[in-house]
Coordinates of C-alpha atoms in Angstrom, one line a residue:
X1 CA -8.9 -14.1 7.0
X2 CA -9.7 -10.7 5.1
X3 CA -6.8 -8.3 5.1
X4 CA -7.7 -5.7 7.6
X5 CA -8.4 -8.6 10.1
X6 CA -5.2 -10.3 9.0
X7 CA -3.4 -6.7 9.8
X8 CA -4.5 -6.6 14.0
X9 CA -4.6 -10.7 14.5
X10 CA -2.0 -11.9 12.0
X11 CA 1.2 -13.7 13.3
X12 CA 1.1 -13.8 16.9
X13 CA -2.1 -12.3 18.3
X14 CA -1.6 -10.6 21.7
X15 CA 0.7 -12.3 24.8
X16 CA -0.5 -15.8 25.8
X17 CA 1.2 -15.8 29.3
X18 CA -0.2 -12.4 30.3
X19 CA -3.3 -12.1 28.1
X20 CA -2.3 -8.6 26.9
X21 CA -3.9 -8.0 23.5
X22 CA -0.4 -6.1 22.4
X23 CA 2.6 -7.8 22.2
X24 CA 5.1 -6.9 24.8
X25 CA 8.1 -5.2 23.9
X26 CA 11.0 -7.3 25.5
X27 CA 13.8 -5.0 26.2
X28 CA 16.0 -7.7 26.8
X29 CA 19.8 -9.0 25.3
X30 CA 19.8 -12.5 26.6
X31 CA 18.0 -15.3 28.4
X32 CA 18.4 -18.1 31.1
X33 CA 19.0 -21.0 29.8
X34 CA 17.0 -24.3 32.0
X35 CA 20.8 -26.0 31.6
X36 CA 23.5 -26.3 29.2
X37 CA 21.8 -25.7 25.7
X38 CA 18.5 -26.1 27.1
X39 CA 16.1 -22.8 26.8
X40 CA 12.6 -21.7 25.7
X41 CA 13.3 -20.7 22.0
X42 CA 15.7 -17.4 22.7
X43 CA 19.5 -17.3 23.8
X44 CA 20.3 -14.1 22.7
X45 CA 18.7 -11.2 20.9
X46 CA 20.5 -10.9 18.1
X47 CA 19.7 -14.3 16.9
X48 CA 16.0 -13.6 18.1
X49 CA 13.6 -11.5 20.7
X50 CA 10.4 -12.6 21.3
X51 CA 8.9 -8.5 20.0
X52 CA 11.1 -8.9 16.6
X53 CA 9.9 -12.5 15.7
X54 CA 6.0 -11.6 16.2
X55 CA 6.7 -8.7 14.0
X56 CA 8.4 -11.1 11.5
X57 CA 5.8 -13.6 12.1
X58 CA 3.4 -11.0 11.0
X59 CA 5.0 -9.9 7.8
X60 CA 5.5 -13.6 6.7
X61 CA 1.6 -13.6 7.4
X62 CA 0.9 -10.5 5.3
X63 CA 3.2 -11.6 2.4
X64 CA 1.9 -14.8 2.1
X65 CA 5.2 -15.9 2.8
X66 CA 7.0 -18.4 4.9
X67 CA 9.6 -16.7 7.1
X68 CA 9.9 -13.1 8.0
X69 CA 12.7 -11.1 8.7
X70 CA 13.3 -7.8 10.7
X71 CA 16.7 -5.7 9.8
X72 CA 18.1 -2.1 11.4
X73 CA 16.9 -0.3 7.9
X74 CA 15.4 -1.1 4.4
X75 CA 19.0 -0.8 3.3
X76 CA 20.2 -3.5 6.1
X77 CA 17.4 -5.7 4.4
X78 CA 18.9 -5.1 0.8
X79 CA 22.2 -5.8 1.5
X80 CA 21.5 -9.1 3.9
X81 CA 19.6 -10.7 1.2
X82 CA 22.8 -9.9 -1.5
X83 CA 24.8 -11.5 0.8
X84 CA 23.4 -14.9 -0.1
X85 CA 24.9 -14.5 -3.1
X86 CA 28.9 -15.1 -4.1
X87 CA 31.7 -13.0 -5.0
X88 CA 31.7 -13.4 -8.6
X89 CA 27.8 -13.7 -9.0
X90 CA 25.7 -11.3 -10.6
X91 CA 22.2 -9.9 -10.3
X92 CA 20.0 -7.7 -13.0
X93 CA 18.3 -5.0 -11.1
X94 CA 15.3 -2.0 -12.5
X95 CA 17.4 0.5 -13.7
X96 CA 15.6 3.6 -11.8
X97 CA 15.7 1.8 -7.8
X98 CA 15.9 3.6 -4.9
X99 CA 19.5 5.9 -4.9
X100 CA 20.9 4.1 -2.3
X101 CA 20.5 0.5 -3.8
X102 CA 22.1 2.0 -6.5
X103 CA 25.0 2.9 -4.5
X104 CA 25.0 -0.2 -2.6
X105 CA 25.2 -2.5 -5.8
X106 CA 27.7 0.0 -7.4
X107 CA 30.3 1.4 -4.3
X108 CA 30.2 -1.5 -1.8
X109 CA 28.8 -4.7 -3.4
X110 CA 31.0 -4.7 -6.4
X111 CA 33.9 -4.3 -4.3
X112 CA 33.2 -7.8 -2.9
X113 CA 32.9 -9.6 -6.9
X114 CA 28.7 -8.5 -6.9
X115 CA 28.4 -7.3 -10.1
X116 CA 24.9 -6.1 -11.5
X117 CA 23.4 -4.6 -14.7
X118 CA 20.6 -2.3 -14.5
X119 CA 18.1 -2.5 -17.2
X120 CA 14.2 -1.2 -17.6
X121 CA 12.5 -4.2 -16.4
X122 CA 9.1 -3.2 -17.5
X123 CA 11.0 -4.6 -21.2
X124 CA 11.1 -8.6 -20.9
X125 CA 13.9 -8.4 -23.9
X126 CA 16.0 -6.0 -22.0
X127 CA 15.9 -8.7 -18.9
X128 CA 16.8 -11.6 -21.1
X129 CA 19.7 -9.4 -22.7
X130 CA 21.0 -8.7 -19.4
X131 CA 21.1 -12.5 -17.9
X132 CA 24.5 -13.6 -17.9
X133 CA 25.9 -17.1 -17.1
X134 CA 26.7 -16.2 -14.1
X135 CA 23.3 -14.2 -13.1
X136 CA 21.8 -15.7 -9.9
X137 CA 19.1 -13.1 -9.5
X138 CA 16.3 -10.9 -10.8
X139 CA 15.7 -7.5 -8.9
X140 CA 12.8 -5.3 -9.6
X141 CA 11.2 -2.4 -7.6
X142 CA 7.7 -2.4 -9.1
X143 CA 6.3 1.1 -8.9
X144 CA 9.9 2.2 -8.8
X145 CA 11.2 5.0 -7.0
X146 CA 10.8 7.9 -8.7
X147 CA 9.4 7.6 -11.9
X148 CA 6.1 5.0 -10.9
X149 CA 7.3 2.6 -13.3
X150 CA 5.4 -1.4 -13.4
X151 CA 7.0 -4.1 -13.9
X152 CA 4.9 -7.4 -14.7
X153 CA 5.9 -9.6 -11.9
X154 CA 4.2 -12.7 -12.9
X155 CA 6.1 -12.3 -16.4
X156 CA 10.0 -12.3 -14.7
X157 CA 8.9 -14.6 -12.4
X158 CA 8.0 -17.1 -14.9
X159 CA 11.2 -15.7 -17.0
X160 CA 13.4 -16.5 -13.8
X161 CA 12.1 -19.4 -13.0
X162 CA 13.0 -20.7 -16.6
X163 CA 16.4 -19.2 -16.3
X164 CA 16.8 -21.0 -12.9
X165 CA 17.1 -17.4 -11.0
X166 CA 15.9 -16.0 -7.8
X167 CA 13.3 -13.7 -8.2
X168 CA 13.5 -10.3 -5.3
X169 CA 10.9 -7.7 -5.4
X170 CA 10.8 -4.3 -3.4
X171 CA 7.2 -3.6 -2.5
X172 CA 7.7 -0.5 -0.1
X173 CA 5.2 1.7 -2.9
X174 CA 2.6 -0.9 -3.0
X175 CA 3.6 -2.9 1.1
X176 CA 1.5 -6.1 1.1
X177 CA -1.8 -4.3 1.3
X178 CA -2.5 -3.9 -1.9
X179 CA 0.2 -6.7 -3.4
X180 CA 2.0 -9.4 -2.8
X181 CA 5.0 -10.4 -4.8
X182 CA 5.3 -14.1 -3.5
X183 CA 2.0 -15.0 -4.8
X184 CA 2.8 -13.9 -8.1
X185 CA 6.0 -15.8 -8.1
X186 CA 8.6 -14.2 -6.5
X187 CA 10.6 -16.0 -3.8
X188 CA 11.6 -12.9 -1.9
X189 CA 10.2 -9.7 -1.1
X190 CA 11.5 -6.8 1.0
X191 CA 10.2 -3.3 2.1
X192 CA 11.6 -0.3 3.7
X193 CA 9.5 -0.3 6.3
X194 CA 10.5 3.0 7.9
X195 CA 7.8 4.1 4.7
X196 CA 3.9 3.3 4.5
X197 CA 4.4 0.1 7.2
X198 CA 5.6 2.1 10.3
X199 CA 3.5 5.2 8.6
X200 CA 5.0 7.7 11.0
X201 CA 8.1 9.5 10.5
X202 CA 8.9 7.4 13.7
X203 CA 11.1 4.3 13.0
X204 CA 13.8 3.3 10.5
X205 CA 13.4 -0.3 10.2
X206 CA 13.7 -3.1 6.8
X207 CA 11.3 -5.9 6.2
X208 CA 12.3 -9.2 4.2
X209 CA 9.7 -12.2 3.6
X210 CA 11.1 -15.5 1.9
X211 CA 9.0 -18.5 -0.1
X212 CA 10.4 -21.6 1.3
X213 CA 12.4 -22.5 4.3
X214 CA 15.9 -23.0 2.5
X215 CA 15.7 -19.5 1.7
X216 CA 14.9 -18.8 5.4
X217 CA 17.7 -20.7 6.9
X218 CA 19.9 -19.3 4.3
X219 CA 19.0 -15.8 5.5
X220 CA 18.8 -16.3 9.2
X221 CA 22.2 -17.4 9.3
X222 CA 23.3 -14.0 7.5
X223 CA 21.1 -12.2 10.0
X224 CA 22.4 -13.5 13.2
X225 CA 26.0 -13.5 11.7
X226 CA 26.2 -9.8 10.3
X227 CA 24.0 -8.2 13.2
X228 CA 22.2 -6.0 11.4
X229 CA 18.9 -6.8 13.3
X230 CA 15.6 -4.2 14.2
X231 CA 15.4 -3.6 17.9
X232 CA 12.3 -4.8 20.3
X233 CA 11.0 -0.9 20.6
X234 CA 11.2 -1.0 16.9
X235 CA 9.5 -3.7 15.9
X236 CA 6.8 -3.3 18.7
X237 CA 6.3 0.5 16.4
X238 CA 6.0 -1.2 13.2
X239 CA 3.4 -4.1 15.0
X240 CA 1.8 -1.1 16.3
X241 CA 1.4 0.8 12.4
X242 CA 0.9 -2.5 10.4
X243 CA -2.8 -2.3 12.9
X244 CA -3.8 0.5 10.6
X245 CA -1.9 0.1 7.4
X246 CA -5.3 -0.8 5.5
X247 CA -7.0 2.3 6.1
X248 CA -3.9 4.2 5.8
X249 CA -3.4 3.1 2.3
X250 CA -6.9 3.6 1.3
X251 CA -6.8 7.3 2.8
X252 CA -3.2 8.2 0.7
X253 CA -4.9 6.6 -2.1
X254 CA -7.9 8.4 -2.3
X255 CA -6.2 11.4 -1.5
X256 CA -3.9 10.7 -4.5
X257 CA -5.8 9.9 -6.9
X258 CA -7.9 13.7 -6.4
X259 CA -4.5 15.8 -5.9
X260 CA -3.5 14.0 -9.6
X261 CA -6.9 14.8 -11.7
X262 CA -5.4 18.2 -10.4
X263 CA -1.8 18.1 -11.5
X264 CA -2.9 16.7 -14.6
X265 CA -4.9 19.7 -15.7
X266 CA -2.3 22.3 -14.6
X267 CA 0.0 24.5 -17.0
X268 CA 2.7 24.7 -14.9
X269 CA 2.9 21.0 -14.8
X270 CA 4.6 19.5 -18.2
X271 CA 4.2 15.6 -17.6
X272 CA 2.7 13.3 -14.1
X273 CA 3.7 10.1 -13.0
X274 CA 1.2 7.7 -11.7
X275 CA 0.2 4.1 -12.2
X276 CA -3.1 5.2 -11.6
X277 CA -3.5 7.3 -15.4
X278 CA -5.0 5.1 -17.8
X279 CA -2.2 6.7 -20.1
X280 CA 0.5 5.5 -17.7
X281 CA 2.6 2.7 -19.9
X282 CA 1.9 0.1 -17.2
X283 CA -1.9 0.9 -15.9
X284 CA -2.9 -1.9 -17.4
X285 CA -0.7 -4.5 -15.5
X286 CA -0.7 -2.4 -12.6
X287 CA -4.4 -2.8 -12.2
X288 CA -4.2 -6.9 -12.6
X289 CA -1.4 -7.2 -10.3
X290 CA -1.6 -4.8 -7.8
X291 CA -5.5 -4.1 -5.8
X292 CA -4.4 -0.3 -5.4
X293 CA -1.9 2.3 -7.0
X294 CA -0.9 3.8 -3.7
X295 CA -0.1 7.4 -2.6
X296 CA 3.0 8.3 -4.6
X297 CA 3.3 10.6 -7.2
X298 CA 5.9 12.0 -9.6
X299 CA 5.5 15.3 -11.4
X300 CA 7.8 17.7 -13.9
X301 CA 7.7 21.1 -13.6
X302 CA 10.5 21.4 -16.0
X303 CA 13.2 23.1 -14.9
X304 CA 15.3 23.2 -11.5
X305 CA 14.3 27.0 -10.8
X306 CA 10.7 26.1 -10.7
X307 CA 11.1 22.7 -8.5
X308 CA 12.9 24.9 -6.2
X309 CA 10.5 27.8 -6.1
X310 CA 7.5 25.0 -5.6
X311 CA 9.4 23.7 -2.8
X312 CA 9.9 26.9 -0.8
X313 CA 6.2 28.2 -0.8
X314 CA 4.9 24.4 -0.4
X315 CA 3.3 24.7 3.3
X316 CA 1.6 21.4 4.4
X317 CA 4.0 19.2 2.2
X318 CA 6.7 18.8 3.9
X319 CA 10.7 18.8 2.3
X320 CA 11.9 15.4 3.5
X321 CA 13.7 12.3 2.3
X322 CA 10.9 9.8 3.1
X323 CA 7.6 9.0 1.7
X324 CA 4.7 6.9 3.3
X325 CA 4.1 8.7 6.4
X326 CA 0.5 10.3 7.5
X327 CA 2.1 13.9 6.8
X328 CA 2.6 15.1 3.1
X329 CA 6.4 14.4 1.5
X330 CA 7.8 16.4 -1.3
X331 CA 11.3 16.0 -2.5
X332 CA 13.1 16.6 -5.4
X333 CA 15.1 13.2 -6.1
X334 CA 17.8 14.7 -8.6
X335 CA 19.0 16.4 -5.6
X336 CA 17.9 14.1 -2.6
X337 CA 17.2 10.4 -2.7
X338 CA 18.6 9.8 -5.9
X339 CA 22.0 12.1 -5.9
X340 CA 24.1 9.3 -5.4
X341 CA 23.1 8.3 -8.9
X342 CA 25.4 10.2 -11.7
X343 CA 23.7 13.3 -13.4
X344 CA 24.1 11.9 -16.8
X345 CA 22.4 8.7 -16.0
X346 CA 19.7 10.4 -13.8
X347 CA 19.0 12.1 -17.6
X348 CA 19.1 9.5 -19.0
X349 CA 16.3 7.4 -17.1
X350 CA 14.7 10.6 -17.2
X351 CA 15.1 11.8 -13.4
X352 CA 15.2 15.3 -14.1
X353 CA 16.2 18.3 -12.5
X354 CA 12.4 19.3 -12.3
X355 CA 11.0 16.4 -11.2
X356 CA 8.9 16.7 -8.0
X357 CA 8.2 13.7 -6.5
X358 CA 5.3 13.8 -3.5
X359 CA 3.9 11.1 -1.1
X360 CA 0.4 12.0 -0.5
X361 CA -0.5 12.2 3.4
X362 CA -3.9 11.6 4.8
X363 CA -4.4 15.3 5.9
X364 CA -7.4 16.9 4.5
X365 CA -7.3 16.9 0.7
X366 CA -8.7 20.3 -0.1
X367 CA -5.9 21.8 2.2
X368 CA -3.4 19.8 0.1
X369 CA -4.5 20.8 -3.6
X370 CA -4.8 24.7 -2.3
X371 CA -1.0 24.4 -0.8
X372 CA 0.0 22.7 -4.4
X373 CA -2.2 25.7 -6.7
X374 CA -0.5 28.5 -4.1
X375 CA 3.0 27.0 -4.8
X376 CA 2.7 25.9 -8.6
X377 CA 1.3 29.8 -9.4

């Protein structure tokens, strides 16, 4: 099955009993049961609804994996698939993720014996440096969030597979449209899938896929004991946006890759981020691993007067802590999604105070480069 046909009749296809070609929300909290112990597969919603398990039948589908997972948030996915791992354990992540797995690894986790290291995991060395004896697990966000960094999946996965380590991979930039983690060796992938899968600006909602069935039960049992689960009106949204996701993704790119030829060639703007460059560090492995170099981009403008000034006369990019949605996103992460992260280590990964970062919408592209040439002059 080709992927935009995988994307409408993946997982479970329609209702059977009703022959409705969506899949019924069930609004429900719990189920009769035939006699003691005896029921049709559900007991009680937060251990599984009929909507949230065709969605997570879906993802699996998508990922190439073999169990899916639907959590409350993309941070409610992160922090249930830590918790299979042991106070006193610890886990080497990319050093520029997502602000708020930074402060989850470094305010909450640690305080139950998680310890991490965060290194640049594009750097093989800097991985094997990191690994400790008591290292359980490999975390990369490959393009990372903000500074569009690769990392070459295939390469940790064959390091942590050496070094006897599970192997986690955040694809929210890239979502299973154009890669797939677990077929390039990962054993578990996650997504924020309040981004590019619900597409929106409608749903908060966290995505996890596992390789092999331990690894499911493993993280079912953390699901249904900690709670932290998507609800049925939720997960019939993202069912609903996953429909659409391929021409979505192939609209922000092409959209993207026009609104960069443009950023590249302006004064105002002193260096772009964007797998997409040829000089980007990582286009090369980008381009074998990935079949697209999605809609985000990262730009300096150099100082934090400017950013600021670009963000006040932007009109159709909208100031908001999101990215993947059909509307325009711009941002400035020193300030919003990655404050949580100390200033002098923002610096030093080379978050800056100037740095723009913008998820490209599908709106019309001319309209988009105009609002960025009225706001950058």
């Amino acid at each position: 099955m080709k992927r935009k046909t995988k994307l409408i009749h993946g997982g479970i296809d329609g209702d059977s009993h009703t022959g409705a070609v969506s899949v019924p929300i069930y609004q429900v909290s719990t189920y009769k049961q035939e006699e003691i112990g005896v029921h049709r597969g559900y007991e009680y919603s937060r251990t599984g609804n009929p909507t949230r398990f065709a969605l997570e039948e879906l993802i699996a589908d998508l990922e190439e994996g073999k169990r899916g997972f639907a959590f409350g948030s993309g941070m409610a996915a992160i922090t249930a698939v830590m918790m299979l791992f042991n106070s006193g354990d610890h886990v080497v992540l990319t050093d520029d993720v997502y602000g708020g797995t930074y402060r989850v690894m470094t305010k909450v986790l640690n305080r139950l014996g998680i310890d991490s290291t965060f290194v640049d995991t594009t750097d093989l060395s800097e991985i094997e440096r990191a690994i400790k004896p008591n290292t359980k697990a490999l975390y990369i966000e490959t393009p990372t969030n903000p500074l569009l960094k690769v990392t070459d999946i295939k390469a940790v996965a064959k390091l942590a597979n050496e070094r006897d380590l599970l192997l986690i991979v955040d694809n929210t930039f890239n979502t299973p449209y154009w890669q797939n983690p677990l077929s390039l060796g990962a054993d578990i992938v996650l997504h924020s899938a309040t981004k590019y899968i619900g597409g929106h600006s409608d749903v908060v909602a966290g995505l996890v896929v596992v390789n092999n069935a331990d690894l499911g039960e493993d993280l079912h049992f953390i699901q249904n004991s900690t709670g932290g689960i998507l609800g049925p009106q939720d997960s019939w949204l993202l069912i609903r946006g996953l429909k659409t996701l391929g021409l979505r993704m192939e609209a922000h790119e092409e959209n993207t890759k026009k609104i960069v030829e443009f950023l590249v060639q302006h004064p105002s703007v002193k260096k772009v981020y964007y797998p997409g460059l040829e000089s980007h560090p990582q286009h090369k492995i980008a381009k074998c691993q990935a079949d697209g170099f999605g809609g985000m981009v990262s730009f300096d403008v150099g100082s934090e007067e400017k950013a600021a000034e670009v963000l006040k006369k932007v009109r159709y990019f909208t100031l908001a802590e999101s990215l993947g949605a059909v509307e325009s996103l711009i941002s400035v992460p020193a300030k919003m999604t990655h404050a949580s992260i100390p200033k002098e280590r923002r610096e030093e990964l080379g978050i800056t105070d100037g740095l723009i970062r913008i998820s490209v919408g599908i709106e019309d592209v001319d309209d988009l480069i105009e609002d960025l040439t009225n706001a950058l002059n």
